[in-house]
Amino acid sequence: VTTSVAREYLKSILKSDIDTLILGCTHYPLLNKTIKKVAGDRVALIDSAPSTSKRLKEVLERRGLLKDTNGHNGKVTGKLNVYVSDLPRNFLKIGEQFLGQKIDRIETVAI
């Protein structure tokens, strides 16, 4: 099913004979193998998540907003507020499972 959905979403992009595809959304790296299978070996995939995370850490450190784990089993203390661009109810269930903690607030934002 996932491969079929990826084929449908990527159909028009791949018709453009691209050689590089940037995975610019937070969940695309989770689909890396499927996207690579659909795109084929001639298309290079670039995962934006590592560089985005690194940059975010730098900004948070510079502003004094980076919190440590305080020995709480690797979890940051405080509330978790999540902002999504689509389907907050779906993200809430999956997000809590994936993150292993309760999401206190979820809000849809327009991009």
Short mmCIF file of N, CA, C and O in Angstrom, two decimals:
data_model
loop_
_atom_site.label_atom_id
_atom_site.label_comp_id
_atom_site.label_asym_id
_atom_site.label_seq_id
_atom_site.Cartn_x
_atom_site.Cartn_y
_atom_site.Cartn_z
N VAL A 1 0.83 -1.20 0.00
CA VAL A 1 0.00 0.00 0.00
C VAL A 1 0.87 1.26 0.00
O VAL A 1 0.63 2.18 -0.76
N THR A 2 1.90 1.28 0.86
CA THR A 2 2.77 2.45 0.96
C THR A 2 3.46 2.74 -0.37
O THR A 2 3.55 3.89 -0.80
N THR A 3 3.91 1.69 -1.03
CA THR A 3 4.58 1.87 -2.32
C THR A 3 3.61 2.43 -3.36
O THR A 3 3.97 3.31 -4.14
N SER A 4 2.38 1.95 -3.36
CA SER A 4 1.37 2.45 -4.30
C SER A 4 1.09 3.94 -4.07
O SER A 4 0.99 4.71 -5.02
N VAL A 5 0.98 4.32 -2.81
CA VAL A 5 0.75 5.73 -2.48
C VAL A 5 1.94 6.59 -2.91
O VAL A 5 1.77 7.66 -3.50
N ALA A 6 3.15 6.11 -2.64
CA ALA A 6 4.36 6.85 -3.04
C ALA A 6 4.42 6.99 -4.55
O ALA A 6 4.76 8.06 -5.06
N ARG A 7 4.07 5.94 -5.28
CA ARG A 7 4.07 6.02 -6.76
C ARG A 7 3.10 7.11 -7.23
O ARG A 7 3.42 7.89 -8.12
N GLU A 8 1.94 7.15 -6.63
CA GLU A 8 0.93 8.14 -7.02
C GLU A 8 1.41 9.56 -6.72
O GLU A 8 1.32 10.44 -7.56
N TYR A 9 1.95 9.78 -5.53
CA TYR A 9 2.42 11.10 -5.13
C TYR A 9 3.62 11.57 -5.96
O TYR A 9 3.76 12.74 -6.26
N LEU A 10 4.48 10.65 -6.32
CA LEU A 10 5.72 11.01 -7.02
C LEU A 10 5.61 10.96 -8.55
O LEU A 10 6.53 11.37 -9.24
N LYS A 11 4.48 10.49 -9.05
CA LYS A 11 4.32 10.29 -10.49
C LYS A 11 4.67 11.53 -11.31
O LYS A 11 5.51 11.47 -12.21
N SER A 12 4.09 12.66 -10.99
CA SER A 12 4.33 13.87 -11.80
C SER A 12 5.75 14.39 -11.62
O SER A 12 6.36 14.89 -12.58
N ILE A 13 6.32 14.25 -10.43
CA ILE A 13 7.69 14.70 -10.18
C ILE A 13 8.67 13.86 -10.99
O ILE A 13 9.59 14.39 -11.63
N LEU A 14 8.48 12.56 -10.96
CA LEU A 14 9.40 11.66 -11.65
C LEU A 14 9.29 11.77 -13.17
O LEU A 14 10.25 11.48 -13.88
N LYS A 15 8.16 12.22 -13.68
CA LYS A 15 8.00 12.44 -15.12
C LYS A 15 8.91 13.57 -15.60
O LYS A 15 9.23 13.65 -16.77
N SER A 16 9.32 14.43 -14.69
CA SER A 16 10.18 15.57 -15.03
C SER A 16 11.64 15.18 -15.19
O SER A 16 12.49 16.05 -15.36
N ASP A 17 11.94 13.91 -15.09
CA ASP A 17 13.29 13.39 -15.27
C ASP A 17 14.28 14.05 -14.30
O ASP A 17 15.34 14.53 -14.69
N ILE A 18 13.92 14.06 -13.01
CA ILE A 18 14.77 14.66 -11.99
C ILE A 18 15.94 13.74 -11.67
O ILE A 18 15.88 12.53 -11.91
N ASP A 19 17.01 14.32 -11.10
CA ASP A 19 18.13 13.49 -10.66
C ASP A 19 18.32 13.54 -9.15
O ASP A 19 19.06 12.76 -8.58
N THR A 20 17.62 14.48 -8.49
CA THR A 20 17.74 14.65 -7.04
C THR A 20 16.37 14.99 -6.46
O THR A 20 15.62 15.77 -7.04
N LEU A 21 16.06 14.40 -5.30
CA LEU A 21 14.82 14.66 -4.61
C LEU A 21 15.13 14.97 -3.15
O LEU A 21 15.78 14.17 -2.47
N ILE A 22 14.72 16.13 -2.69
CA ILE A 22 14.97 16.54 -1.30
C ILE A 22 13.77 16.14 -0.46
O ILE A 22 12.65 16.52 -0.75
N LEU A 23 14.03 15.36 0.59
CA LEU A 23 12.98 14.95 1.52
C LEU A 23 12.79 16.08 2.52
O LEU A 23 13.49 16.15 3.53
N GLY A 24 11.88 16.99 2.23
CA GLY A 24 11.75 18.22 2.99
C GLY A 24 10.70 18.21 4.08
O GLY A 24 10.49 19.23 4.72
N CYS A 25 10.03 17.11 4.31
CA CYS A 25 9.01 17.06 5.36
C CYS A 25 9.48 16.09 6.45
O CYS A 25 10.23 15.15 6.18
N THR A 26 9.03 16.33 7.64
CA THR A 26 9.53 15.57 8.79
C THR A 26 9.29 14.07 8.70
O THR A 26 10.07 13.30 9.24
N HIS A 27 8.25 13.64 8.04
CA HIS A 27 7.97 12.20 8.00
C HIS A 27 8.55 11.51 6.77
O HIS A 27 8.58 10.29 6.72
N TYR A 28 9.03 12.23 5.80
CA TYR A 28 9.58 11.59 4.60
C TYR A 28 10.77 10.69 4.88
O TYR A 28 10.89 9.63 4.26
N PRO A 29 11.69 11.06 5.79
CA PRO A 29 12.79 10.13 6.07
C PRO A 29 12.32 8.76 6.55
O PRO A 29 13.00 7.76 6.33
N LEU A 30 11.16 8.69 7.17
CA LEU A 30 10.61 7.41 7.59
C LEU A 30 10.23 6.55 6.38
O LEU A 30 10.11 5.33 6.48
N LEU A 31 10.02 7.21 5.25
CA LEU A 31 9.63 6.53 4.02
C LEU A 31 10.78 6.43 3.02
O LEU A 31 10.58 6.14 1.85
N ASN A 32 11.98 6.67 3.49
CA ASN A 32 13.16 6.74 2.64
C ASN A 32 13.29 5.52 1.72
O ASN A 32 13.49 5.66 0.52
N LYS A 33 13.20 4.32 2.27
CA LYS A 33 13.36 3.10 1.47
C LYS A 33 12.27 2.98 0.40
O LYS A 33 12.55 2.60 -0.74
N THR A 34 11.05 3.31 0.77
CA THR A 34 9.94 3.24 -0.18
C THR A 34 10.11 4.27 -1.29
O THR A 34 9.93 3.96 -2.47
N ILE A 35 10.47 5.49 -0.92
CA ILE A 35 10.67 6.54 -1.91
C ILE A 35 11.82 6.17 -2.84
O ILE A 35 11.72 6.35 -4.06
N LYS A 36 12.90 5.63 -2.29
CA LYS A 36 14.03 5.21 -3.11
C LYS A 36 13.62 4.11 -4.08
O LYS A 36 14.02 4.10 -5.25
N LYS A 37 12.81 3.19 -3.61
CA LYS A 37 12.33 2.10 -4.46
C LYS A 37 11.51 2.65 -5.63
O LYS A 37 11.69 2.23 -6.78
N VAL A 38 10.66 3.61 -5.36
CA VAL A 38 9.80 4.19 -6.39
C VAL A 38 10.61 5.09 -7.33
O VAL A 38 10.45 5.05 -8.54
N ALA A 39 11.50 5.89 -6.78
CA ALA A 39 12.28 6.84 -7.57
C ALA A 39 13.36 6.16 -8.41
O ALA A 39 13.70 6.62 -9.49
N GLY A 40 13.91 5.08 -7.90
CA GLY A 40 14.94 4.35 -8.63
C GLY A 40 16.34 4.85 -8.31
O GLY A 40 16.53 5.88 -7.67
N ASP A 41 17.31 4.13 -8.80
CA ASP A 41 18.72 4.41 -8.52
C ASP A 41 19.22 5.70 -9.18
O ASP A 41 20.21 6.27 -8.74
N ARG A 42 18.57 6.16 -10.22
CA ARG A 42 19.06 7.36 -10.92
C ARG A 42 18.72 8.65 -10.16
O ARG A 42 19.23 9.72 -10.49
N VAL A 43 17.86 8.55 -9.14
CA VAL A 43 17.47 9.73 -8.36
C VAL A 43 18.14 9.69 -6.99
O VAL A 43 17.95 8.74 -6.22
N ALA A 44 18.93 10.72 -6.69
CA ALA A 44 19.57 10.83 -5.37
C ALA A 44 18.57 11.43 -4.38
O ALA A 44 17.88 12.40 -4.70
N LEU A 45 18.49 10.85 -3.20
CA LEU A 45 17.62 11.38 -2.15
C LEU A 45 18.45 12.17 -1.15
O LEU A 45 19.49 11.70 -0.69
N ILE A 46 17.96 13.35 -0.80
CA ILE A 46 18.63 14.18 0.19
C ILE A 46 17.68 14.30 1.38
O ILE A 46 16.56 14.79 1.25
N ASP A 47 18.13 13.85 2.54
CA ASP A 47 17.34 13.90 3.77
C ASP A 47 17.67 15.21 4.50
O ASP A 47 18.78 15.41 4.97
N SER A 48 16.68 16.08 4.60
CA SER A 48 16.88 17.39 5.24
C SER A 48 16.84 17.33 6.77
O SER A 48 17.22 18.28 7.43
N ALA A 49 16.40 16.21 7.33
CA ALA A 49 16.21 16.12 8.78
C ALA A 49 17.49 16.34 9.59
O ALA A 49 17.48 17.10 10.55
N PRO A 50 18.63 15.69 9.25
CA PRO A 50 19.83 15.89 10.07
C PRO A 50 20.31 17.35 10.11
O PRO A 50 20.62 17.88 11.17
N SER A 51 20.34 18.00 8.96
CA SER A 51 20.82 19.39 8.95
C SER A 51 19.81 20.33 9.60
O SER A 51 20.19 21.29 10.28
N THR A 52 18.52 20.03 9.47
CA THR A 52 17.50 20.85 10.13
C THR A 52 17.61 20.71 11.64
O THR A 52 17.55 21.70 12.38
N SER A 53 17.79 19.49 12.13
CA SER A 53 17.93 19.25 13.57
C SER A 53 19.17 19.93 14.13
O SER A 53 19.13 20.53 15.21
N LYS A 54 20.27 19.84 13.39
CA LYS A 54 21.52 20.47 13.83
C LYS A 54 21.34 21.98 13.93
O LYS A 54 21.75 22.60 14.92
N ARG A 55 20.72 22.57 12.93
CA ARG A 55 20.50 24.02 12.93
C ARG A 55 19.58 24.44 14.06
O ARG A 55 19.81 25.44 14.75
N LEU A 56 18.52 23.68 14.30
CA LEU A 56 17.59 23.97 15.39
C LEU A 56 18.31 23.93 16.73
O LEU A 56 18.13 24.82 17.57
N LYS A 57 19.16 22.93 16.93
CA LYS A 57 19.91 22.83 18.17
C LYS A 57 20.79 24.06 18.37
O LYS A 57 20.87 24.62 19.46
N GLU A 58 21.46 24.51 17.30
CA GLU A 58 22.31 25.70 17.37
C GLU A 58 21.51 26.93 17.78
O GLU A 58 21.94 27.72 18.63
N VAL A 59 20.35 27.10 17.18
CA VAL A 59 19.50 28.27 17.49
C VAL A 59 19.02 28.21 18.93
O VAL A 59 19.07 29.20 19.66
N LEU A 60 18.57 27.04 19.38
CA LEU A 60 18.10 26.89 20.75
C LEU A 60 19.22 27.13 21.76
O LEU A 60 19.01 27.77 22.79
N GLU A 61 20.42 26.62 21.47
CA GLU A 61 21.57 26.85 22.36
C GLU A 61 21.90 28.33 22.44
O GLU A 61 22.10 28.88 23.51
N ARG A 62 21.94 28.99 21.28
CA ARG A 62 22.29 30.42 21.24
C ARG A 62 21.28 31.27 22.02
O ARG A 62 21.63 32.23 22.67
N ARG A 63 20.04 30.88 21.99
CA ARG A 63 18.98 31.63 22.69
C ARG A 63 18.76 31.16 24.12
O ARG A 63 17.88 31.65 24.81
N GLY A 64 19.55 30.19 24.56
CA GLY A 64 19.41 29.68 25.91
C GLY A 64 18.12 28.92 26.15
O GLY A 64 17.62 28.86 27.27
N LEU A 65 17.59 28.31 25.10
CA LEU A 65 16.31 27.61 25.20
C LEU A 65 16.43 26.09 25.17
O LEU A 65 15.45 25.39 25.33
N LEU A 66 17.64 25.59 24.99
CA LEU A 66 17.84 24.15 24.93
C LEU A 66 17.81 23.57 26.34
O LEU A 66 18.55 24.00 27.21
N LYS A 67 16.95 22.63 26.57
CA LYS A 67 16.80 22.00 27.88
C LYS A 67 17.53 20.66 27.88
O LYS A 67 17.58 19.97 26.88
N ASP A 68 18.10 20.29 29.02
CA ASP A 68 18.70 18.97 29.09
C ASP A 68 17.67 17.97 29.57
O ASP A 68 16.54 18.30 29.87
N THR A 69 18.08 16.72 29.64
CA THR A 69 17.13 15.67 29.98
C THR A 69 16.90 15.52 31.48
O THR A 69 15.99 14.85 31.90
N ASN A 70 17.74 16.11 32.30
CA ASN A 70 17.57 16.06 33.76
C ASN A 70 17.39 14.64 34.30
O ASN A 70 16.70 14.43 35.29
N GLY A 71 17.96 13.66 33.61
CA GLY A 71 17.91 12.29 34.10
C GLY A 71 16.54 11.66 34.04
O GLY A 71 16.26 10.69 34.72
N HIS A 72 15.65 12.16 33.23
CA HIS A 72 14.30 11.60 33.13
C HIS A 72 14.19 10.62 31.96
O HIS A 72 13.39 10.80 31.05
N ASN A 73 15.02 9.60 31.98
CA ASN A 73 15.00 8.55 30.95
C ASN A 73 15.06 9.12 29.54
O ASN A 73 14.38 8.65 28.64
N GLY A 74 15.86 10.15 29.36
CA GLY A 74 16.04 10.71 28.02
C GLY A 74 14.93 11.61 27.56
O GLY A 74 14.93 12.06 26.43
N LYS A 75 13.94 11.88 28.40
CA LYS A 75 12.84 12.74 28.01
C LYS A 75 13.05 14.14 28.57
O LYS A 75 13.44 14.31 29.70
N VAL A 76 12.78 15.11 27.75
CA VAL A 76 12.88 16.49 28.18
C VAL A 76 11.68 16.80 29.06
O VAL A 76 10.56 16.41 28.77
N THR A 77 11.91 17.49 30.17
CA THR A 77 10.81 17.84 31.04
C THR A 77 10.04 19.02 30.46
O THR A 77 10.55 19.76 29.63
N GLY A 78 8.83 19.20 30.89
CA GLY A 78 7.99 20.30 30.41
C GLY A 78 6.89 19.77 29.51
O GLY A 78 6.71 18.58 29.34
N LYS A 79 6.14 20.69 28.95
CA LYS A 79 5.03 20.33 28.07
C LYS A 79 5.51 20.21 26.63
O LYS A 79 6.43 20.89 26.22
N LEU A 80 4.86 19.35 25.89
CA LEU A 80 5.16 19.17 24.49
C LEU A 80 4.02 19.77 23.67
O LEU A 80 2.88 19.31 23.74
N ASN A 81 4.30 20.83 22.95
CA ASN A 81 3.34 21.45 22.05
C ASN A 81 3.76 21.13 20.63
O ASN A 81 4.92 21.30 20.26
N VAL A 82 2.82 20.66 19.83
CA VAL A 82 3.12 20.23 18.47
C VAL A 82 2.31 21.06 17.49
O VAL A 82 1.12 21.32 17.71
N TYR A 83 2.96 21.45 16.41
CA TYR A 83 2.32 22.21 15.35
C TYR A 83 2.42 21.39 14.07
O TYR A 83 3.51 20.96 13.69
N VAL A 84 1.29 21.16 13.43
CA VAL A 84 1.25 20.36 12.20
C VAL A 84 0.58 21.17 11.10
O VAL A 84 -0.18 22.10 11.37
N SER A 85 0.84 20.77 9.87
CA SER A 85 0.22 21.46 8.74
C SER A 85 -1.01 20.72 8.23
O SER A 85 -1.73 21.23 7.38
N ASP A 86 -1.26 19.51 8.76
CA ASP A 86 -2.37 18.72 8.24
C ASP A 86 -2.75 17.62 9.23
O ASP A 86 -1.90 17.05 9.90
N LEU A 87 -4.02 17.34 9.36
CA LEU A 87 -4.57 16.21 10.09
C LEU A 87 -4.04 16.04 11.52
O LEU A 87 -3.37 15.05 11.84
N PRO A 88 -4.34 16.97 12.42
CA PRO A 88 -3.81 16.88 13.78
C PRO A 88 -4.27 15.64 14.54
O PRO A 88 -3.51 15.08 15.32
N ARG A 89 -5.48 15.19 14.32
CA ARG A 89 -5.98 14.01 15.04
C ARG A 89 -5.16 12.77 14.71
O ARG A 89 -4.82 11.99 15.58
N ASN A 90 -4.82 12.61 13.43
CA ASN A 90 -4.00 11.47 13.02
C ASN A 90 -2.61 11.56 13.65
O ASN A 90 -2.06 10.56 14.09
N PHE A 91 -2.04 12.76 13.66
CA PHE A 91 -0.69 12.92 14.20
C PHE A 91 -0.68 12.66 15.70
O PHE A 91 0.28 12.10 16.22
N LEU A 92 -1.71 13.06 16.40
CA LEU A 92 -1.75 12.89 17.85
C LEU A 92 -1.54 11.44 18.25
O LEU A 92 -0.67 11.14 19.08
N LYS A 93 -2.28 10.55 17.65
CA LYS A 93 -2.16 9.13 18.00
C LYS A 93 -0.78 8.58 17.64
O LYS A 93 -0.10 7.98 18.47
N ILE A 94 -0.36 8.81 16.43
CA ILE A 94 0.94 8.29 15.98
C ILE A 94 2.08 9.00 16.69
O ILE A 94 3.06 8.39 17.08
N GLY A 95 1.95 10.32 16.86
CA GLY A 95 3.00 11.11 17.50
C GLY A 95 3.28 10.67 18.93
O GLY A 95 4.44 10.57 19.34
N GLU A 96 2.24 10.39 19.70
CA GLU A 96 2.44 9.95 21.08
C GLU A 96 3.13 8.58 21.13
O GLU A 96 3.99 8.35 21.96
N GLN A 97 2.77 7.70 20.19
CA GLN A 97 3.43 6.39 20.13
C GLN A 97 4.89 6.57 19.74
O GLN A 97 5.78 5.97 20.35
N PHE A 98 5.14 7.36 18.72
CA PHE A 98 6.49 7.56 18.21
C PHE A 98 7.39 8.25 19.23
O PHE A 98 8.53 7.85 19.44
N LEU A 99 6.87 9.29 19.89
CA LEU A 99 7.65 10.05 20.85
C LEU A 99 7.72 9.41 22.23
O LEU A 99 8.57 9.74 23.04
N GLY A 100 6.77 8.53 22.51
CA GLY A 100 6.75 7.86 23.80
C GLY A 100 6.34 8.77 24.94
O GLY A 100 6.73 8.53 26.08
N GLN A 101 5.57 9.80 24.64
CA GLN A 101 5.08 10.69 25.69
C GLN A 101 3.81 11.37 25.22
O GLN A 101 3.47 11.40 24.05
N LYS A 102 3.09 11.91 26.19
CA LYS A 102 1.82 12.58 25.92
C LYS A 102 2.08 13.92 25.23
O LYS A 102 2.98 14.67 25.60
N ILE A 103 1.27 14.20 24.22
CA ILE A 103 1.33 15.51 23.56
C ILE A 103 0.28 16.40 24.22
O ILE A 103 -0.91 16.10 24.20
N ASP A 104 0.74 17.48 24.85
CA ASP A 104 -0.15 18.34 25.59
C ASP A 104 -0.98 19.26 24.70
O ASP A 104 -2.09 19.63 25.05
N ARG A 105 -0.42 19.63 23.58
CA ARG A 105 -1.12 20.57 22.72
C ARG A 105 -0.74 20.29 21.27
O ARG A 105 0.41 20.07 20.96
N ILE A 106 -1.74 20.28 20.41
CA ILE A 106 -1.50 20.11 18.98
C ILE A 106 -2.33 21.17 18.25
O ILE A 106 -3.50 21.37 18.56
N GLU A 107 -1.68 21.86 17.34
CA GLU A 107 -2.34 22.96 16.66
C GLU A 107 -2.01 22.91 15.17
O GLU A 107 -0.87 22.64 14.79
N THR A 108 -3.01 23.16 14.35
CA THR A 108 -2.80 23.19 12.90
C THR A 108 -2.38 24.60 12.50
O THR A 108 -2.98 25.58 12.93
N VAL A 109 -1.34 24.67 11.69
CA VAL A 109 -0.87 25.97 11.19
C VAL A 109 -0.88 25.96 9.67
O VAL A 109 -0.72 24.91 9.05
N ALA A 110 -1.10 27.12 9.09
CA ALA A 110 -1.09 27.26 7.63
C ALA A 110 0.33 27.56 7.18
O ALA A 110 0.99 28.41 7.78
N ILE A 111 0.77 26.87 6.18
CA ILE A 111 2.12 27.11 5.66
C ILE A 111 2.00 27.81 4.32
O ILE A 111 1.28 27.46 3.47
#
